[in-house]
């Protein structure tokens, strides 16, 4: 799973994905184009966290202390939250893998939970969790949470991306 954000200037741009694994059979490339003022007006927020390796034991889920975003919406909006967690090869993880989910304003969103198994102990893999819903005008906190699919086992993550993109209801069709 790859999630990236980029500031692009006016003009034509080419987007592509590269894979280093020959076992990838299904690929999806999705993109969202938003006006540049959406970050400054609180309609889009994102954070990329890399390098702080976290490991936890049971019971999950656990808060990812570095995957927390607070957004201040100027009006009621339809929002998309994205939380991606990855661990590198030789990280601590059982064969049953890990899961990720999104927490909005202190409430876990069960429908956002996604899980992945590395297929082998301590093998690298990633999980992408999504949530879409309506948020009212005002301040909201969106957090990424994660855990082991085998509650008694330790698992680790080392790269994460969390993002929230909100479209004002006044702009939706």
mmCIF file with all atom_site columns, C-alpha atoms in Angstrom:
data_model
loop_
_atom_site.group_PDB
_atom_site.id
_atom_site.type_symbol
_atom_site.label_atom_id
_atom_site.label_alt_id
_atom_site.label_comp_id
_atom_site.label_asym_id
_atom_site.label_entity_id
_atom_site.label_seq_id
_atom_site.pdbx_PDB_ins_code
_atom_site.Cartn_x
_atom_site.Cartn_y
_atom_site.Cartn_z
_atom_site.occupancy
_atom_site.B_iso_or_equiv
_atom_site.pdbx_formal_charge
_atom_site.auth_seq_id
_atom_site.auth_comp_id
_atom_site.auth_asym_id
_atom_site.auth_atom_id
_atom_site.pdbx_PDB_model_num
ATOM 1   C CA . UNK A 1 1   ? 0.000   0.000   0.000   1.00 0.00 ? 1   UNK A CA 1
ATOM 2   C CA . UNK A 1 2   ? 1.367   3.388   -0.945  1.00 0.00 ? 2   UNK A CA 1
ATOM 3   C CA . UNK A 1 3   ? -0.090  6.753   -0.037  1.00 0.00 ? 3   UNK A CA 1
ATOM 4   C CA . UNK A 1 4   ? 1.532   9.963   -1.212  1.00 0.00 ? 4   UNK A CA 1
ATOM 5   C CA . UNK A 1 5   ? 0.701   13.654  -1.213  1.00 0.00 ? 5   UNK A CA 1
ATOM 6   C CA . UNK A 1 6   ? 2.309   16.190  -3.502  1.00 0.00 ? 6   UNK A CA 1
ATOM 7   C CA . UNK A 1 7   ? 1.919   19.844  -4.302  1.00 0.00 ? 7   UNK A CA 1
ATOM 8   C CA . UNK A 1 8   ? 1.778   20.147  -8.086  1.00 0.00 ? 8   UNK A CA 1
ATOM 9   C CA . UNK A 1 9   ? 1.810   23.285  -10.173 1.00 0.00 ? 9   UNK A CA 1
ATOM 10  C CA . UNK A 1 10  ? -0.559  24.047  -13.023 1.00 0.00 ? 10  UNK A CA 1
ATOM 11  C CA . UNK A 1 11  ? -0.185  21.879  -16.100 1.00 0.00 ? 11  UNK A CA 1
ATOM 12  C CA . UNK A 1 12  ? -0.208  18.227  -17.132 1.00 0.00 ? 12  UNK A CA 1
ATOM 13  C CA . UNK A 1 13  ? 1.220   15.624  -14.744 1.00 0.00 ? 13  UNK A CA 1
ATOM 14  C CA . UNK A 1 14  ? 1.830   11.883  -15.043 1.00 0.00 ? 14  UNK A CA 1
ATOM 15  C CA . UNK A 1 15  ? 1.123   9.584   -12.088 1.00 0.00 ? 15  UNK A CA 1
ATOM 16  C CA . UNK A 1 16  ? 2.363   6.007   -11.823 1.00 0.00 ? 16  UNK A CA 1
ATOM 17  C CA . UNK A 1 17  ? 3.100   3.259   -9.307  1.00 0.00 ? 17  UNK A CA 1
ATOM 18  C CA . UNK A 1 18  ? 6.123   0.989   -9.102  1.00 0.00 ? 18  UNK A CA 1
ATOM 19  C CA . UNK A 1 19  ? 6.226   -2.418  -7.429  1.00 0.00 ? 19  UNK A CA 1
ATOM 20  C CA . UNK A 1 20  ? 9.246   -4.388  -6.296  1.00 0.00 ? 20  UNK A CA 1
ATOM 21  C CA . UNK A 1 21  ? 7.280   -7.582  -5.786  1.00 0.00 ? 21  UNK A CA 1
ATOM 22  C CA . UNK A 1 22  ? 6.285   -9.931  -8.604  1.00 0.00 ? 22  UNK A CA 1
ATOM 23  C CA . UNK A 1 23  ? 3.316   -11.274 -6.578  1.00 0.00 ? 23  UNK A CA 1
ATOM 24  C CA . UNK A 1 24  ? 1.180   -8.153  -7.083  1.00 0.00 ? 24  UNK A CA 1
ATOM 25  C CA . UNK A 1 25  ? -1.808  -9.196  -9.182  1.00 0.00 ? 25  UNK A CA 1
ATOM 26  C CA . UNK A 1 26  ? -4.290  -6.384  -8.543  1.00 0.00 ? 26  UNK A CA 1
ATOM 27  C CA . UNK A 1 27  ? -3.341  -2.730  -8.664  1.00 0.00 ? 27  UNK A CA 1
ATOM 28  C CA . UNK A 1 28  ? -5.372  0.425   -8.211  1.00 0.00 ? 28  UNK A CA 1
ATOM 29  C CA . UNK A 1 29  ? -4.164  3.960   -8.740  1.00 0.00 ? 29  UNK A CA 1
ATOM 30  C CA . UNK A 1 30  ? -6.437  6.633   -7.299  1.00 0.00 ? 30  UNK A CA 1
ATOM 31  C CA . UNK A 1 31  ? -5.840  10.334  -6.982  1.00 0.00 ? 31  UNK A CA 1
ATOM 32  C CA . UNK A 1 32  ? -7.623  13.394  -5.657  1.00 0.00 ? 32  UNK A CA 1
ATOM 33  C CA . UNK A 1 33  ? -7.046  16.852  -7.040  1.00 0.00 ? 33  UNK A CA 1
ATOM 34  C CA . UNK A 1 34  ? -7.873  19.714  -4.680  1.00 0.00 ? 34  UNK A CA 1
ATOM 35  C CA . UNK A 1 35  ? -7.374  23.481  -4.792  1.00 0.00 ? 35  UNK A CA 1
ATOM 36  C CA . UNK A 1 36  ? -4.166  24.665  -3.133  1.00 0.00 ? 36  UNK A CA 1
ATOM 37  C CA . UNK A 1 37  ? -6.034  26.677  -0.474  1.00 0.00 ? 37  UNK A CA 1
ATOM 38  C CA . UNK A 1 38  ? -7.658  23.553  1.015   1.00 0.00 ? 38  UNK A CA 1
ATOM 39  C CA . UNK A 1 39  ? -4.740  22.984  3.394   1.00 0.00 ? 39  UNK A CA 1
ATOM 40  C CA . UNK A 1 40  ? -4.756  26.572  4.649   1.00 0.00 ? 40  UNK A CA 1
ATOM 41  C CA . UNK A 1 41  ? -8.549  26.614  5.086   1.00 0.00 ? 41  UNK A CA 1
ATOM 42  C CA . UNK A 1 42  ? -8.676  23.395  7.121   1.00 0.00 ? 42  UNK A CA 1
ATOM 43  C CA . UNK A 1 43  ? -10.261 21.215  4.444   1.00 0.00 ? 43  UNK A CA 1
ATOM 44  C CA . UNK A 1 44  ? -7.242  18.965  4.008   1.00 0.00 ? 44  UNK A CA 1
ATOM 45  C CA . UNK A 1 45  ? -4.673  17.774  6.494   1.00 0.00 ? 45  UNK A CA 1
ATOM 46  C CA . UNK A 1 46  ? -2.044  15.066  6.349   1.00 0.00 ? 46  UNK A CA 1
ATOM 47  C CA . UNK A 1 47  ? 0.998   13.738  8.156   1.00 0.00 ? 47  UNK A CA 1
ATOM 48  C CA . UNK A 1 48  ? 3.696   11.312  7.084   1.00 0.00 ? 48  UNK A CA 1
ATOM 49  C CA . UNK A 1 49  ? 5.538   9.583   9.896   1.00 0.00 ? 49  UNK A CA 1
ATOM 50  C CA . UNK A 1 50  ? 8.636   7.507   9.275   1.00 0.00 ? 50  UNK A CA 1
ATOM 51  C CA . UNK A 1 51  ? 11.461  6.241   11.406  1.00 0.00 ? 51  UNK A CA 1
ATOM 52  C CA . UNK A 1 52  ? 9.859   5.851   14.827  1.00 0.00 ? 52  UNK A CA 1
ATOM 53  C CA . UNK A 1 53  ? 9.433   2.107   15.115  1.00 0.00 ? 53  UNK A CA 1
ATOM 54  C CA . UNK A 1 54  ? 6.637   1.129   17.493  1.00 0.00 ? 54  UNK A CA 1
ATOM 55  C CA . UNK A 1 55  ? 6.010   -2.300  19.006  1.00 0.00 ? 55  UNK A CA 1
ATOM 56  C CA . UNK A 1 56  ? 3.155   -3.197  21.304  1.00 0.00 ? 56  UNK A CA 1
ATOM 57  C CA . UNK A 1 57  ? 1.836   -6.257  23.074  1.00 0.00 ? 57  UNK A CA 1
ATOM 58  C CA . UNK A 1 58  ? -1.763  -7.081  23.925  1.00 0.00 ? 58  UNK A CA 1
ATOM 59  C CA . UNK A 1 59  ? -4.534  -6.104  24.049  1.00 0.00 ? 59  UNK A CA 1
ATOM 60  C CA . UNK A 1 60  ? -5.029  -4.103  20.857  1.00 0.00 ? 60  UNK A CA 1
ATOM 61  C CA . UNK A 1 61  ? -5.971  -1.698  19.355  1.00 0.00 ? 61  UNK A CA 1
ATOM 62  C CA . UNK A 1 62  ? -3.341  0.873   20.277  1.00 0.00 ? 62  UNK A CA 1
ATOM 63  C CA . UNK A 1 63  ? -3.193  4.574   19.522  1.00 0.00 ? 63  UNK A CA 1
ATOM 64  C CA . UNK A 1 64  ? -0.488  5.614   17.095  1.00 0.00 ? 64  UNK A CA 1
ATOM 65  C CA . UNK A 1 65  ? 0.763   8.697   18.966  1.00 0.00 ? 65  UNK A CA 1
ATOM 66  C CA . UNK A 1 66  ? 2.208   10.206  15.790  1.00 0.00 ? 66  UNK A CA 1
ATOM 67  C CA . UNK A 1 67  ? -0.845  9.618   13.596  1.00 0.00 ? 67  UNK A CA 1
ATOM 68  C CA . UNK A 1 68  ? -3.206  12.198  15.085  1.00 0.00 ? 68  UNK A CA 1
ATOM 69  C CA . UNK A 1 69  ? -4.719  15.053  13.105  1.00 0.00 ? 69  UNK A CA 1
ATOM 70  C CA . UNK A 1 70  ? -6.948  17.846  14.331  1.00 0.00 ? 70  UNK A CA 1
ATOM 71  C CA . UNK A 1 71  ? -8.928  19.603  11.635  1.00 0.00 ? 71  UNK A CA 1
ATOM 72  C CA . UNK A 1 72  ? -11.025 22.752  11.949  1.00 0.00 ? 72  UNK A CA 1
ATOM 73  C CA . UNK A 1 73  ? -13.809 22.690  9.404   1.00 0.00 ? 73  UNK A CA 1
ATOM 74  C CA . UNK A 1 74  ? -15.368 26.011  8.445   1.00 0.00 ? 74  UNK A CA 1
ATOM 75  C CA . UNK A 1 75  ? -18.593 24.238  7.412   1.00 0.00 ? 75  UNK A CA 1
ATOM 76  C CA . UNK A 1 76  ? -20.274 20.817  7.400   1.00 0.00 ? 76  UNK A CA 1
ATOM 77  C CA . UNK A 1 77  ? -18.265 18.518  5.138   1.00 0.00 ? 77  UNK A CA 1
ATOM 78  C CA . UNK A 1 78  ? -18.028 15.057  3.645   1.00 0.00 ? 78  UNK A CA 1
ATOM 79  C CA . UNK A 1 79  ? -14.659 13.648  4.667   1.00 0.00 ? 79  UNK A CA 1
ATOM 80  C CA . UNK A 1 80  ? -12.321 10.841  3.704   1.00 0.00 ? 80  UNK A CA 1
ATOM 81  C CA . UNK A 1 81  ? -9.759  9.628   6.255   1.00 0.00 ? 81  UNK A CA 1
ATOM 82  C CA . UNK A 1 82  ? -6.830  7.434   5.212   1.00 0.00 ? 82  UNK A CA 1
ATOM 83  C CA . UNK A 1 83  ? -4.469  5.609   7.579   1.00 0.00 ? 83  UNK A CA 1
ATOM 84  C CA . UNK A 1 84  ? -1.705  3.419   6.192   1.00 0.00 ? 84  UNK A CA 1
ATOM 85  C CA . UNK A 1 85  ? 0.719   1.422   8.371   1.00 0.00 ? 85  UNK A CA 1
ATOM 86  C CA . UNK A 1 86  ? 3.750   -0.480  7.123   1.00 0.00 ? 86  UNK A CA 1
ATOM 87  C CA . UNK A 1 87  ? 6.485   -2.544  8.636   1.00 0.00 ? 87  UNK A CA 1
ATOM 88  C CA . UNK A 1 88  ? 9.757   -3.488  7.002   1.00 0.00 ? 88  UNK A CA 1
ATOM 89  C CA . UNK A 1 89  ? 11.114  -7.017  6.583   1.00 0.00 ? 89  UNK A CA 1
ATOM 90  C CA . UNK A 1 90  ? 12.610  -8.378  9.822   1.00 0.00 ? 90  UNK A CA 1
ATOM 91  C CA . UNK A 1 91  ? 10.169  -6.351  11.932  1.00 0.00 ? 91  UNK A CA 1
ATOM 92  C CA . UNK A 1 92  ? 8.400   -8.083  14.806  1.00 0.00 ? 92  UNK A CA 1
ATOM 93  C CA . UNK A 1 93  ? 5.114   -9.599  13.614  1.00 0.00 ? 93  UNK A CA 1
ATOM 94  C CA . UNK A 1 94  ? 3.349   -12.939 13.881  1.00 0.00 ? 94  UNK A CA 1
ATOM 95  C CA . UNK A 1 95  ? 2.196   -14.884 10.854  1.00 0.00 ? 95  UNK A CA 1
ATOM 96  C CA . UNK A 1 96  ? -1.356  -13.604 11.545  1.00 0.00 ? 96  UNK A CA 1
ATOM 97  C CA . UNK A 1 97  ? -0.347  -10.007 10.813  1.00 0.00 ? 97  UNK A CA 1
ATOM 98  C CA . UNK A 1 98  ? -1.778  -6.705  11.946  1.00 0.00 ? 98  UNK A CA 1
ATOM 99  C CA . UNK A 1 99  ? -4.830  -4.498  11.556  1.00 0.00 ? 99  UNK A CA 1
ATOM 100 C CA . UNK A 1 100 ? -5.452  -0.775  11.321  1.00 0.00 ? 100 UNK A CA 1
ATOM 101 C CA . UNK A 1 101 ? -8.517  1.331   11.986  1.00 0.00 ? 101 UNK A CA 1
ATOM 102 C CA . UNK A 1 102 ? -9.549  4.965   12.219  1.00 0.00 ? 102 UNK A CA 1
ATOM 103 C CA . UNK A 1 103 ? -10.811 6.759   15.323  1.00 0.00 ? 103 UNK A CA 1
ATOM 104 C CA . UNK A 1 104 ? -12.907 9.910   14.859  1.00 0.00 ? 104 UNK A CA 1
ATOM 105 C CA . UNK A 1 105 ? -13.494 12.219  17.835  1.00 0.00 ? 105 UNK A CA 1
ATOM 106 C CA . UNK A 1 106 ? -12.592 9.487   20.327  1.00 0.00 ? 106 UNK A CA 1
ATOM 107 C CA . UNK A 1 107 ? -14.748 6.740   18.764  1.00 0.00 ? 107 UNK A CA 1
ATOM 108 C CA . UNK A 1 108 ? -13.304 3.772   16.878  1.00 0.00 ? 108 UNK A CA 1
ATOM 109 C CA . UNK A 1 109 ? -14.954 3.282   13.486  1.00 0.00 ? 109 UNK A CA 1
ATOM 110 C CA . UNK A 1 110 ? -15.276 -0.520  13.125  1.00 0.00 ? 110 UNK A CA 1
ATOM 111 C CA . UNK A 1 111 ? -16.124 -0.273  9.417   1.00 0.00 ? 111 UNK A CA 1
ATOM 112 C CA . UNK A 1 112 ? -12.674 1.239   8.808   1.00 0.00 ? 112 UNK A CA 1
ATOM 113 C CA . UNK A 1 113 ? -10.801 -1.791  10.137  1.00 0.00 ? 113 UNK A CA 1
ATOM 114 C CA . UNK A 1 114 ? -8.576  -3.577  7.632   1.00 0.00 ? 114 UNK A CA 1
ATOM 115 C CA . UNK A 1 115 ? -6.058  -6.346  8.241   1.00 0.00 ? 115 UNK A CA 1
ATOM 116 C CA . UNK A 1 116 ? -3.160  -8.014  6.490   1.00 0.00 ? 116 UNK A CA 1
ATOM 117 C CA . UNK A 1 117 ? -1.039  -11.075 7.093   1.00 0.00 ? 117 UNK A CA 1
ATOM 118 C CA . UNK A 1 118 ? 2.611   -11.217 6.062   1.00 0.00 ? 118 UNK A CA 1
ATOM 119 C CA . UNK A 1 119 ? 2.341   -14.952 5.338   1.00 0.00 ? 119 UNK A CA 1
ATOM 120 C CA . UNK A 1 120 ? 5.486   -15.552 7.372   1.00 0.00 ? 120 UNK A CA 1
ATOM 121 C CA . UNK A 1 121 ? 6.851   -14.403 10.728  1.00 0.00 ? 121 UNK A CA 1
ATOM 122 C CA . UNK A 1 122 ? 8.551   -11.000 10.704  1.00 0.00 ? 122 UNK A CA 1
ATOM 123 C CA . UNK A 1 123 ? 7.953   -10.328 7.003   1.00 0.00 ? 123 UNK A CA 1
ATOM 124 C CA . UNK A 1 124 ? 7.154   -6.802  5.788   1.00 0.00 ? 124 UNK A CA 1
ATOM 125 C CA . UNK A 1 125 ? 3.623   -5.811  4.788   1.00 0.00 ? 125 UNK A CA 1
ATOM 126 C CA . UNK A 1 126 ? 1.178   -2.927  4.961   1.00 0.00 ? 126 UNK A CA 1
ATOM 127 C CA . UNK A 1 127 ? -2.451  -2.197  5.821   1.00 0.00 ? 127 UNK A CA 1
ATOM 128 C CA . UNK A 1 128 ? -4.631  0.607   4.473   1.00 0.00 ? 128 UNK A CA 1
ATOM 129 C CA . UNK A 1 129 ? -7.670  1.751   6.457   1.00 0.00 ? 129 UNK A CA 1
ATOM 130 C CA . UNK A 1 130 ? -10.306 4.104   5.036   1.00 0.00 ? 130 UNK A CA 1
ATOM 131 C CA . UNK A 1 131 ? -13.296 5.946   6.491   1.00 0.00 ? 131 UNK A CA 1
ATOM 132 C CA . UNK A 1 132 ? -15.742 8.223   4.731   1.00 0.00 ? 132 UNK A CA 1
ATOM 133 C CA . UNK A 1 133 ? -18.422 10.194  6.531   1.00 0.00 ? 133 UNK A CA 1
ATOM 134 C CA . UNK A 1 134 ? -19.958 13.528  7.384   1.00 0.00 ? 134 UNK A CA 1
ATOM 135 C CA . UNK A 1 135 ? -18.391 15.886  9.911   1.00 0.00 ? 135 UNK A CA 1
ATOM 136 C CA . UNK A 1 136 ? -20.055 19.044  11.157  1.00 0.00 ? 136 UNK A CA 1
ATOM 137 C CA . UNK A 1 137 ? -18.392 22.450  11.185  1.00 0.00 ? 137 UNK A CA 1
ATOM 138 C CA . UNK A 1 138 ? -15.884 22.797  14.013  1.00 0.00 ? 138 UNK A CA 1
ATOM 139 C CA . UNK A 1 139 ? -12.861 21.004  15.391  1.00 0.00 ? 139 UNK A CA 1
ATOM 140 C CA . UNK A 1 140 ? -12.416 17.230  14.967  1.00 0.00 ? 140 UNK A CA 1
ATOM 141 C CA . UNK A 1 141 ? -9.647  14.793  15.872  1.00 0.00 ? 141 UNK A CA 1
ATOM 142 C CA . UNK A 1 142 ? -8.826  11.824  13.654  1.00 0.00 ? 142 UNK A CA 1
ATOM 143 C CA . UNK A 1 143 ? -6.426  9.151   14.938  1.00 0.00 ? 143 UNK A CA 1
ATOM 144 C CA . UNK A 1 144 ? -4.885  6.034   13.497  1.00 0.00 ? 144 UNK A CA 1
ATOM 145 C CA . UNK A 1 145 ? -5.013  2.894   15.653  1.00 0.00 ? 145 UNK A CA 1
ATOM 146 C CA . UNK A 1 146 ? -3.434  -0.486  15.060  1.00 0.00 ? 146 UNK A CA 1
ATOM 147 C CA . UNK A 1 147 ? -2.870  -3.885  16.598  1.00 0.00 ? 147 UNK A CA 1
ATOM 148 C CA . UNK A 1 148 ? -1.954  -7.524  16.150  1.00 0.00 ? 148 UNK A CA 1
ATOM 149 C CA . UNK A 1 149 ? -4.460  -9.913  14.552  1.00 0.00 ? 149 UNK A CA 1
ATOM 150 C CA . UNK A 1 150 ? -3.254  -12.377 17.177  1.00 0.00 ? 150 UNK A CA 1
ATOM 151 C CA . UNK A 1 151 ? -4.026  -10.475 20.415  1.00 0.00 ? 151 UNK A CA 1
ATOM 152 C CA . UNK A 1 152 ? -1.383  -12.226 22.509  1.00 0.00 ? 152 UNK A CA 1
ATOM 153 C CA . UNK A 1 153 ? 1.453   -11.419 20.091  1.00 0.00 ? 153 UNK A CA 1
ATOM 154 C CA . UNK A 1 154 ? 3.654   -8.373  19.648  1.00 0.00 ? 154 UNK A CA 1
ATOM 155 C CA . UNK A 1 155 ? 3.658   -6.555  16.328  1.00 0.00 ? 155 UNK A CA 1
ATOM 156 C CA . UNK A 1 156 ? 5.484   -3.506  15.025  1.00 0.00 ? 156 UNK A CA 1
ATOM 157 C CA . UNK A 1 157 ? 5.028   -0.647  12.582  1.00 0.00 ? 157 UNK A CA 1
ATOM 158 C CA . UNK A 1 158 ? 7.586   1.816   11.291  1.00 0.00 ? 158 UNK A CA 1
ATOM 159 C CA . UNK A 1 159 ? 6.056   3.895   8.485   1.00 0.00 ? 159 UNK A CA 1
ATOM 160 C CA . UNK A 1 160 ? 2.656   5.528   8.632   1.00 0.00 ? 160 UNK A CA 1
ATOM 161 C CA . UNK A 1 161 ? 0.586   8.034   6.721   1.00 0.00 ? 161 UNK A CA 1
ATOM 162 C CA . UNK A 1 162 ? -2.611  9.609   7.991   1.00 0.00 ? 162 UNK A CA 1
ATOM 163 C CA . UNK A 1 163 ? -4.688  12.028  5.961   1.00 0.00 ? 163 UNK A CA 1
ATOM 164 C CA . UNK A 1 164 ? -8.086  13.669  6.099   1.00 0.00 ? 164 UNK A CA 1
ATOM 165 C CA . UNK A 1 165 ? -9.621  15.282  3.044   1.00 0.00 ? 165 UNK A CA 1
ATOM 166 C CA . UNK A 1 166 ? -12.938 17.132  3.451   1.00 0.00 ? 166 UNK A CA 1
ATOM 167 C CA . UNK A 1 167 ? -15.224 18.528  0.782   1.00 0.00 ? 167 UNK A CA 1
ATOM 168 C CA . UNK A 1 168 ? -17.670 21.179  2.012   1.00 0.00 ? 168 UNK A CA 1
ATOM 169 C CA . UNK A 1 169 ? -21.270 20.007  1.609   1.00 0.00 ? 169 UNK A CA 1
ATOM 170 C CA . UNK A 1 170 ? -21.989 23.259  -0.223  1.00 0.00 ? 170 UNK A CA 1
ATOM 171 C CA . UNK A 1 171 ? -19.671 22.035  -3.031  1.00 0.00 ? 171 UNK A CA 1
ATOM 172 C CA . UNK A 1 172 ? -21.059 18.498  -3.336  1.00 0.00 ? 172 UNK A CA 1
ATOM 173 C CA . UNK A 1 173 ? -23.611 17.460  -5.906  1.00 0.00 ? 173 UNK A CA 1
#
